[in-house]
Coordinates of C-alpha atoms and ligand atoms in Angstrom, one line a residue:
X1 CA 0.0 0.0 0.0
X2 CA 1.8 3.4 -1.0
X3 CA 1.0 6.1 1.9
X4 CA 0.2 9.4 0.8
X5 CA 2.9 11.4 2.7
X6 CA 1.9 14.8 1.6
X7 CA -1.7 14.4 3.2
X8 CA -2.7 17.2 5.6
X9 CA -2.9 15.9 9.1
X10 CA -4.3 17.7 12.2
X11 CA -2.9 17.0 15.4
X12 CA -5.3 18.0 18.3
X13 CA -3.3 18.3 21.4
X14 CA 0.1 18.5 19.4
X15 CA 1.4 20.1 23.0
X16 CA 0.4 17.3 25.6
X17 CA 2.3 14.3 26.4
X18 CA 0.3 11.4 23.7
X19 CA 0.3 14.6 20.9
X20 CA 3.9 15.4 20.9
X21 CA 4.8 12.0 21.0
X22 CA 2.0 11.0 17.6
X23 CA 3.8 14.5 16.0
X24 CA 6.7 12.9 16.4
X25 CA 6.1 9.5 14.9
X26 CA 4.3 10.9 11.9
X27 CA 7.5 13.4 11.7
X28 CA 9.7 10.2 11.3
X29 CA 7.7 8.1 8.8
X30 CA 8.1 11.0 6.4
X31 CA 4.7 12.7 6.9
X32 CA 5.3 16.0 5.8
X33 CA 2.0 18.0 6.1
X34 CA 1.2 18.6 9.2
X35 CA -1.0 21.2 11.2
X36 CA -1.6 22.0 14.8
X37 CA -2.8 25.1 17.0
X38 CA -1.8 25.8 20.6
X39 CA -5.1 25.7 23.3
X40 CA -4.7 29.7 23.2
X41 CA -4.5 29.4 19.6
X42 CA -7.8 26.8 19.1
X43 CA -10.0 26.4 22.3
X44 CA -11.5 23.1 21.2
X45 CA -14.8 24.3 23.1
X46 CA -15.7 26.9 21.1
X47 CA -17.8 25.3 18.6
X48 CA -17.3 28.1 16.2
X49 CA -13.8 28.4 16.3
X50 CA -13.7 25.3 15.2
X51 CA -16.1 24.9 12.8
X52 CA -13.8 27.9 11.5
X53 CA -10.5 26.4 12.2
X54 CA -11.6 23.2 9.4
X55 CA -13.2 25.2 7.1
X56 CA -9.6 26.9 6.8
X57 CA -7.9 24.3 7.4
X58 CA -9.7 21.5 5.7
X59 CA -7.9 18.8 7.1
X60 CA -7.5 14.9 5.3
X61 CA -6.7 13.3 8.8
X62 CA -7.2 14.1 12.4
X63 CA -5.7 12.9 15.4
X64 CA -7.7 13.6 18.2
X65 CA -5.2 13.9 21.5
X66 CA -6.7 16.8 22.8
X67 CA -8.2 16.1 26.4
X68 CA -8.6 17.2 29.8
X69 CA -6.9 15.2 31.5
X70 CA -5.8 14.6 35.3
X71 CA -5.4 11.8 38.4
X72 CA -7.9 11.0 40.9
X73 CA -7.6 13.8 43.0
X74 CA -8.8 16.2 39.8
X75 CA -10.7 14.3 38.4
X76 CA -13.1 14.3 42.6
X77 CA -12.5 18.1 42.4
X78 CA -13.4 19.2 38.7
X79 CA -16.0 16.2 37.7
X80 CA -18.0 19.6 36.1
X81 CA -15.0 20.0 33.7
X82 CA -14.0 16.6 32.9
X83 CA -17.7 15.7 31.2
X84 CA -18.0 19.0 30.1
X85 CA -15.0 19.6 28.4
X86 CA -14.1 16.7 27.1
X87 CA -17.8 16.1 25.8
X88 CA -17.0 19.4 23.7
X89 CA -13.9 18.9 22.8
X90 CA -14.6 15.5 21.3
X91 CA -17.6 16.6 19.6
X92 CA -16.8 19.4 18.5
X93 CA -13.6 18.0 16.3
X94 CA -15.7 15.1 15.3
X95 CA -18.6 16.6 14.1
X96 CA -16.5 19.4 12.2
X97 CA -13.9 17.0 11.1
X98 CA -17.1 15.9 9.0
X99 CA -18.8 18.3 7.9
X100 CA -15.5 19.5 6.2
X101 CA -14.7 16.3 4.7
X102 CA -12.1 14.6 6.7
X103 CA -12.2 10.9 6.1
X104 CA -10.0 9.2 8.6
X105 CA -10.1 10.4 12.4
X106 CA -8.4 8.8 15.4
X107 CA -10.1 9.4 18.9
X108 CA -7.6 8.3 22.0
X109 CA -9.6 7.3 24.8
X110 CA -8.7 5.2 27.7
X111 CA -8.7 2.1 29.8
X112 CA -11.0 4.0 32.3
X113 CA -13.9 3.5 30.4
X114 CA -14.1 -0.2 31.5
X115 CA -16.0 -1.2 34.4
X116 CA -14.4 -1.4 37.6
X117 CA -15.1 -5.1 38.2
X118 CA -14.5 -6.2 34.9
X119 CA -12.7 -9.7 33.6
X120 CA -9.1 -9.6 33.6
X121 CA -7.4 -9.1 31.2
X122 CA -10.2 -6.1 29.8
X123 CA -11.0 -6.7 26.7
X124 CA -12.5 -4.4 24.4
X125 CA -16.3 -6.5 24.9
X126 CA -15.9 -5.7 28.7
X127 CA -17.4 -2.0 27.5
X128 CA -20.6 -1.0 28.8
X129 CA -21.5 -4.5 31.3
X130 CA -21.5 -3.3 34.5
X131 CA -20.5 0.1 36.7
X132 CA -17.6 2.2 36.1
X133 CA -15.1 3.0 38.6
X134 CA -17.0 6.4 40.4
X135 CA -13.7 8.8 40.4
X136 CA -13.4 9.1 36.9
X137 CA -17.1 8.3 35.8
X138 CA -17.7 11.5 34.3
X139 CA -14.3 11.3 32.3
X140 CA -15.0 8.0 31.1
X141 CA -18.4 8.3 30.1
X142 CA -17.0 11.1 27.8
X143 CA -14.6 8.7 26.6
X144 CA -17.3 6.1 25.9
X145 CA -19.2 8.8 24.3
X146 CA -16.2 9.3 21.7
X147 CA -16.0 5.8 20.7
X148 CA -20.1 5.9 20.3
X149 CA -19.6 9.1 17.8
X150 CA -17.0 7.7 16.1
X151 CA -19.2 4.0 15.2
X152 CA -22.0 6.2 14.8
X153 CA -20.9 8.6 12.4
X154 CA -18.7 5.5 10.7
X155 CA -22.5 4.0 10.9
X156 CA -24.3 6.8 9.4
X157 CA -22.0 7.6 7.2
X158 CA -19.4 5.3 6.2
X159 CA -20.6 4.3 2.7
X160 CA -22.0 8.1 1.4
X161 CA -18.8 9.9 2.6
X162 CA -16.1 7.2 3.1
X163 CA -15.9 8.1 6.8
X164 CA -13.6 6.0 8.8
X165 CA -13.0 7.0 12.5
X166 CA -11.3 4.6 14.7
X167 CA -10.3 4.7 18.7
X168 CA -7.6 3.6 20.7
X169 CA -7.9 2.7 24.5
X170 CA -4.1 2.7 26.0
X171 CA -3.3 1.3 29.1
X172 CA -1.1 3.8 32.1
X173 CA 1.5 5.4 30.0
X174 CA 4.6 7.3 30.5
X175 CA 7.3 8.9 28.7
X176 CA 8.3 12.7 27.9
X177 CA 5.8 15.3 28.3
X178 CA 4.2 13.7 31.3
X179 CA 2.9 15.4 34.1
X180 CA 5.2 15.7 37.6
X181 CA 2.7 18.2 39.2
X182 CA 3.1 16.9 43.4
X183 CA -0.4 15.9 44.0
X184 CA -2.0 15.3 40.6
X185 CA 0.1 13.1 38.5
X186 CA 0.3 9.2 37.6
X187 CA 2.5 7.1 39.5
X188 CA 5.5 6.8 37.5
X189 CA 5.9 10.6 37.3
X190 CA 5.0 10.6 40.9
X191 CA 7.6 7.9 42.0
X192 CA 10.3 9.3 39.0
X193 CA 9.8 13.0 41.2
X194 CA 9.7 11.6 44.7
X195 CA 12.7 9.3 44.2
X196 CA 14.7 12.1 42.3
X197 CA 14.3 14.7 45.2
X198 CA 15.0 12.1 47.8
X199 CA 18.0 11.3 45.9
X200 CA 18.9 15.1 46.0
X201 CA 17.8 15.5 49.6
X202 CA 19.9 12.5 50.7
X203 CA 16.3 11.7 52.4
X204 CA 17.3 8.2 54.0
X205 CA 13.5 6.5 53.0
X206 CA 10.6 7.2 50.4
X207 CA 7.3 5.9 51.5
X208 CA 5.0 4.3 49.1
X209 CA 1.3 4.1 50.2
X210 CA -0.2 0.3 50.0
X211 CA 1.2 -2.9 50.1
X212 CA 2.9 -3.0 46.9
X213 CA 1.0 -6.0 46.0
X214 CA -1.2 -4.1 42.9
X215 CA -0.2 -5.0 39.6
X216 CA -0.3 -2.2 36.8
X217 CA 0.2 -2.5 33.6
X218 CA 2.5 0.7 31.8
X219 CA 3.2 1.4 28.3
X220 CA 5.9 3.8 27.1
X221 CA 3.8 7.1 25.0
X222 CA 6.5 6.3 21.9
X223 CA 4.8 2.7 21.5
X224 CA 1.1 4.4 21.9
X225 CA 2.0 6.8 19.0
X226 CA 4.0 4.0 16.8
X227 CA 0.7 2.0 17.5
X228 CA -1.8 5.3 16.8
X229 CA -0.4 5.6 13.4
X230 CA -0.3 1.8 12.6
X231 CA -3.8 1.7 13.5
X232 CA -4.8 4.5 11.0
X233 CA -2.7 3.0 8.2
X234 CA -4.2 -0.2 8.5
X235 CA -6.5 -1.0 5.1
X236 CA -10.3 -0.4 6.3
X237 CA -10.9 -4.4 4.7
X238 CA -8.1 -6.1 7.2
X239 CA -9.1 -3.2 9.9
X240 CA -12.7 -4.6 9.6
X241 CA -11.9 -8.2 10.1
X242 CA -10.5 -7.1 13.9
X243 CA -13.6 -5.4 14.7
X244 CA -17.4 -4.9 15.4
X245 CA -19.2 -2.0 14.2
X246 CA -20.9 -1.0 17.6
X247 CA -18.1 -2.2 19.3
X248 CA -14.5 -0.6 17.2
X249 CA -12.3 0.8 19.8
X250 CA -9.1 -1.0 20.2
X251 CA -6.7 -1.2 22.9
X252 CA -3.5 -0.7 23.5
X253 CA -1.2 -2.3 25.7
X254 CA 2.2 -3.4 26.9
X255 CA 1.2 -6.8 27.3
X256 CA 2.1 -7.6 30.6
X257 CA 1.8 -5.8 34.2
X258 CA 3.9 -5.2 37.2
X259 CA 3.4 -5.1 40.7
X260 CA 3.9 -1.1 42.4
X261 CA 6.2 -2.9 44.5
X262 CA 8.4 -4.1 41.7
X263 CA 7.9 -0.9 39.8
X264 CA 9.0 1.2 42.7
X265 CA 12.7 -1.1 42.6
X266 CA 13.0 -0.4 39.0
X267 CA 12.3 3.7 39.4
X268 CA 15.0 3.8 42.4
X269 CA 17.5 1.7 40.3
X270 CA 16.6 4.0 37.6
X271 CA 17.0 6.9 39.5
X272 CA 20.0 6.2 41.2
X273 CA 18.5 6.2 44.8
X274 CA 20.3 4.1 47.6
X275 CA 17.7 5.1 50.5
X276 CA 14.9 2.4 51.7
X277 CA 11.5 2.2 50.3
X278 CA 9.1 1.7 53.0
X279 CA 5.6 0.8 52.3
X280 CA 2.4 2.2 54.1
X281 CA 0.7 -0.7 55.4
X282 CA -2.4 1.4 56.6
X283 CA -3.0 2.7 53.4
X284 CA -5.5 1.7 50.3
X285 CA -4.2 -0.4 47.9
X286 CA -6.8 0.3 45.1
X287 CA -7.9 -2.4 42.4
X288 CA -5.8 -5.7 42.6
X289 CA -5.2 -5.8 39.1
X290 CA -5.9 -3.7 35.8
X291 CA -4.7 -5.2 32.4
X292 CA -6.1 -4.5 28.9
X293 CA -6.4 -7.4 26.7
X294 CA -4.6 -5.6 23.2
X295 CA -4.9 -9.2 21.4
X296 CA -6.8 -7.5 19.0
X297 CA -4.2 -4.8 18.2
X298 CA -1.4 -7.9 18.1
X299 CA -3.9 -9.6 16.0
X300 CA -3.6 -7.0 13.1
X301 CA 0.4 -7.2 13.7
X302 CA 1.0 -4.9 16.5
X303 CA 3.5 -5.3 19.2
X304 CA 4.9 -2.5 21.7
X305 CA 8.9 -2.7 21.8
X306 CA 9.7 -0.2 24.5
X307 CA 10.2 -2.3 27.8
X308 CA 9.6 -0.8 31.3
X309 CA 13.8 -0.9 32.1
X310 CA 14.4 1.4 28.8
X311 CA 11.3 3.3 28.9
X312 CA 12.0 4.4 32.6
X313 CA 15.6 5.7 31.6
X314 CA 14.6 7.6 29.0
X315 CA 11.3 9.1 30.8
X316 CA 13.5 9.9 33.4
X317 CA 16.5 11.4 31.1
X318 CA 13.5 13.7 29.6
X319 CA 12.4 14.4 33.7
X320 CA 15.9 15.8 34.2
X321 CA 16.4 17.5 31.2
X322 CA 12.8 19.4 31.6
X323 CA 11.7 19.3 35.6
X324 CA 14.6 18.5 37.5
X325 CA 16.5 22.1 38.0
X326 CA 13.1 23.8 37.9
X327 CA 10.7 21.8 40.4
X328 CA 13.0 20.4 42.9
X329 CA 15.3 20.6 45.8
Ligands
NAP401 N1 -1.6 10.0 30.1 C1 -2.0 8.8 30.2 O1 -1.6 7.9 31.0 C2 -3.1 8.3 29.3 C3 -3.5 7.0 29.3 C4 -4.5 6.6 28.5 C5 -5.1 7.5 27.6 N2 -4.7 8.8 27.5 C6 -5.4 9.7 26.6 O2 -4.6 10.4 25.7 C7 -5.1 11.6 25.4 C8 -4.1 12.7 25.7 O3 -3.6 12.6 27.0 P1 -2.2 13.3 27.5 O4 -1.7 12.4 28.5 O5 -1.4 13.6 26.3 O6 -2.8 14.6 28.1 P2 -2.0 16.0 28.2 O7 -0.6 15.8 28.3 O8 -2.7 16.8 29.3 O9 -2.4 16.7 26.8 C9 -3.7 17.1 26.5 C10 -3.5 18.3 25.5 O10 -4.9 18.7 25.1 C11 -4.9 20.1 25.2 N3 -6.3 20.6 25.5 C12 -7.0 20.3 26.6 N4 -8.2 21.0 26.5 C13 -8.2 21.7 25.3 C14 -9.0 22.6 24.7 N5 -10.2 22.9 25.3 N6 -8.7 23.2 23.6 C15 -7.5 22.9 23.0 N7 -6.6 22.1 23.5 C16 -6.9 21.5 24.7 C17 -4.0 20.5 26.3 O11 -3.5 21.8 26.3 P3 -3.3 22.6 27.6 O12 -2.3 21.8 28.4 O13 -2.8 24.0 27.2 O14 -4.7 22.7 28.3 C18 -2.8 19.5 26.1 O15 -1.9 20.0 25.2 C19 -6.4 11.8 26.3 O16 -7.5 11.5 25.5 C20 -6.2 10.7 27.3 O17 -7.5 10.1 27.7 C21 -3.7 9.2 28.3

């Protein structure tokens, strides 16, 4: 199949963590033609400004990476914000994406949107069978609502307009441009920070909360985008055989999990920290286990490459290069 590398792509969220990292993997396939706008520049809320922004624009792809976005504690405080703007973010590049012709869409979603009790590993059927996990409900209802627009519109209007909009549901990931706020980011960041500074601090212990005994599963962002673009690239026929048209997302993961306790080893190794970890007992541990299932993904020849030993170094090599000399000691 020859790929038409002069094709105009829009990257939404070309500044966050999943966005850069899909810029930069289109960047190295050869894909020359690529647009993007700053959240100051494009407030994907404002349904005018963006009908406006593809009526100029007029897009052939989209990659829809543009999200609020946040840990447990934000998404408890702003629940009001995660439905509402994500609901109108999402629609709003969707629905324009249409109207001014764009054929191929990708919408990022997330593991979140599977029920809290669901089979392990999750596979992409475990959607919509029982209750979601309450903390991010609103987020992940948004989320489902995305991969609902996306069938629907492939639905409605798949054979008239050649509309093809596919989703992705990653696991955790990690990697450059992720978030090392104190209180509200994921827990690689958040160990990567905590061990750097007690490494800086000569602090003689980090304390973890839990038993250690949860097993995550993490996948480097550079293996989401690699796996983003494969996913669009794949021929609609082959892409078809994988999946269902009311049930098209498709996940992505590393394949296997970790326990926090192992994890939190490999940071301080990674880090260079030679205190004690000591793990709070009294604290919650959270869900036991929370795996995707991405045999559908390796089905149509996908496979991440970036394991948890090299992704950490370089995550952490970005971490001191962007946050260290700012944000700590
Ligand atoms: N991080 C993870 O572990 C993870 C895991 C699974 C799935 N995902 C999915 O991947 C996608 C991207 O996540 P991420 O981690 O890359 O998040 P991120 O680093 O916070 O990036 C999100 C980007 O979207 C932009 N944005 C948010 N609201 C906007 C608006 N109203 N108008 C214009 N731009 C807006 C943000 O700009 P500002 O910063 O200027 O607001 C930011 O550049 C999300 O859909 C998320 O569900 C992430």
């Amino acid at each position: 199949m020859t790929i038409d590398l002069q094709q105009k792509i829009y990257i939404a969220g070309h500044r966050g963590m999943v966005g850069s990292a899909i810029m930069r993997e289109l960047k190295r396939r050869g894909y020359a033609n690529l647009v993007y706008r700053t959240h100051q520049e494009l407030d994907l809320t404002n349904q005018l400004a963006v009908q406006n922004f593809f009526l100029q624009e007029k897009p052939d792809q989209v990659y829809l990476a543009a999200a609020k976005v946040g840990g447990i504690h934000a998404n408890n405080t702003y629940p009001a914000e995660f439905i509402y703007d994500n609901l109108m973010v999402q629609n709003n590049v969707i629905h324009h994406a249409f109207l001014s012709g764009v054929k191929k869409l990708l919408f990022l979603g997330s593991s979140c949107i599977y029920p809290k009790l669901a089979p392990q590993p999750m596979g992409e059927e475990a959607l919509l069978t029982s209750k979601l996990e309450p903390t991010n409900e609103p987020y992940a209802i948004a989320k489902i609502a995305g991969i609902k627009m996306c069938e629907s519109y492939n639905r409605q209007y798949g054979q008239s307009h050649e509309v093809d909009y596919r989703s992705v549901m990653p696991t955790n990931l990690y990697g450059p441009g992720d978030n090392y706020h104190p209180e509200n980011s994921h827990v690689i960041p958040a160990l990567i920070r905590r061990f750097h500074e007690a490494k800086i601090n000569n602090a003689p212990e980090v304390v973890i909360w839990g038993t250690g005994t949860p097993r995550r599963e993490f996948l480097y962002v550079d293996d989401l985008a690699a796996a983003s673009v494969f996913v669009m690239e794949i021929k609609k026929e082959i892409y078809d055989q994988q999946i269902d048209p009311m049930q098209s997302h498709i996940n992505v993961g590393f394949g296997s999990d970790i326990t926090i306790y192992e994890l939190a080893h490999v940071v301080k190794n990674v880090v260079g920290y030679h205190g004690q970890i000591i793990f709070d007992l009294s604290k919650p541990d959270g869900s036991l286990r929370k795996r995707i299932d991405s045999s559908r993904l390796n089905n149509l020849g996908w496979q991440a490459k970036v394991n948890l030993d090299k992704g950490l170094m370089l995550a952490y090599k970005n971490f001191l290069i962007n946050f260290a000399s700012a944000k700590s000691g």
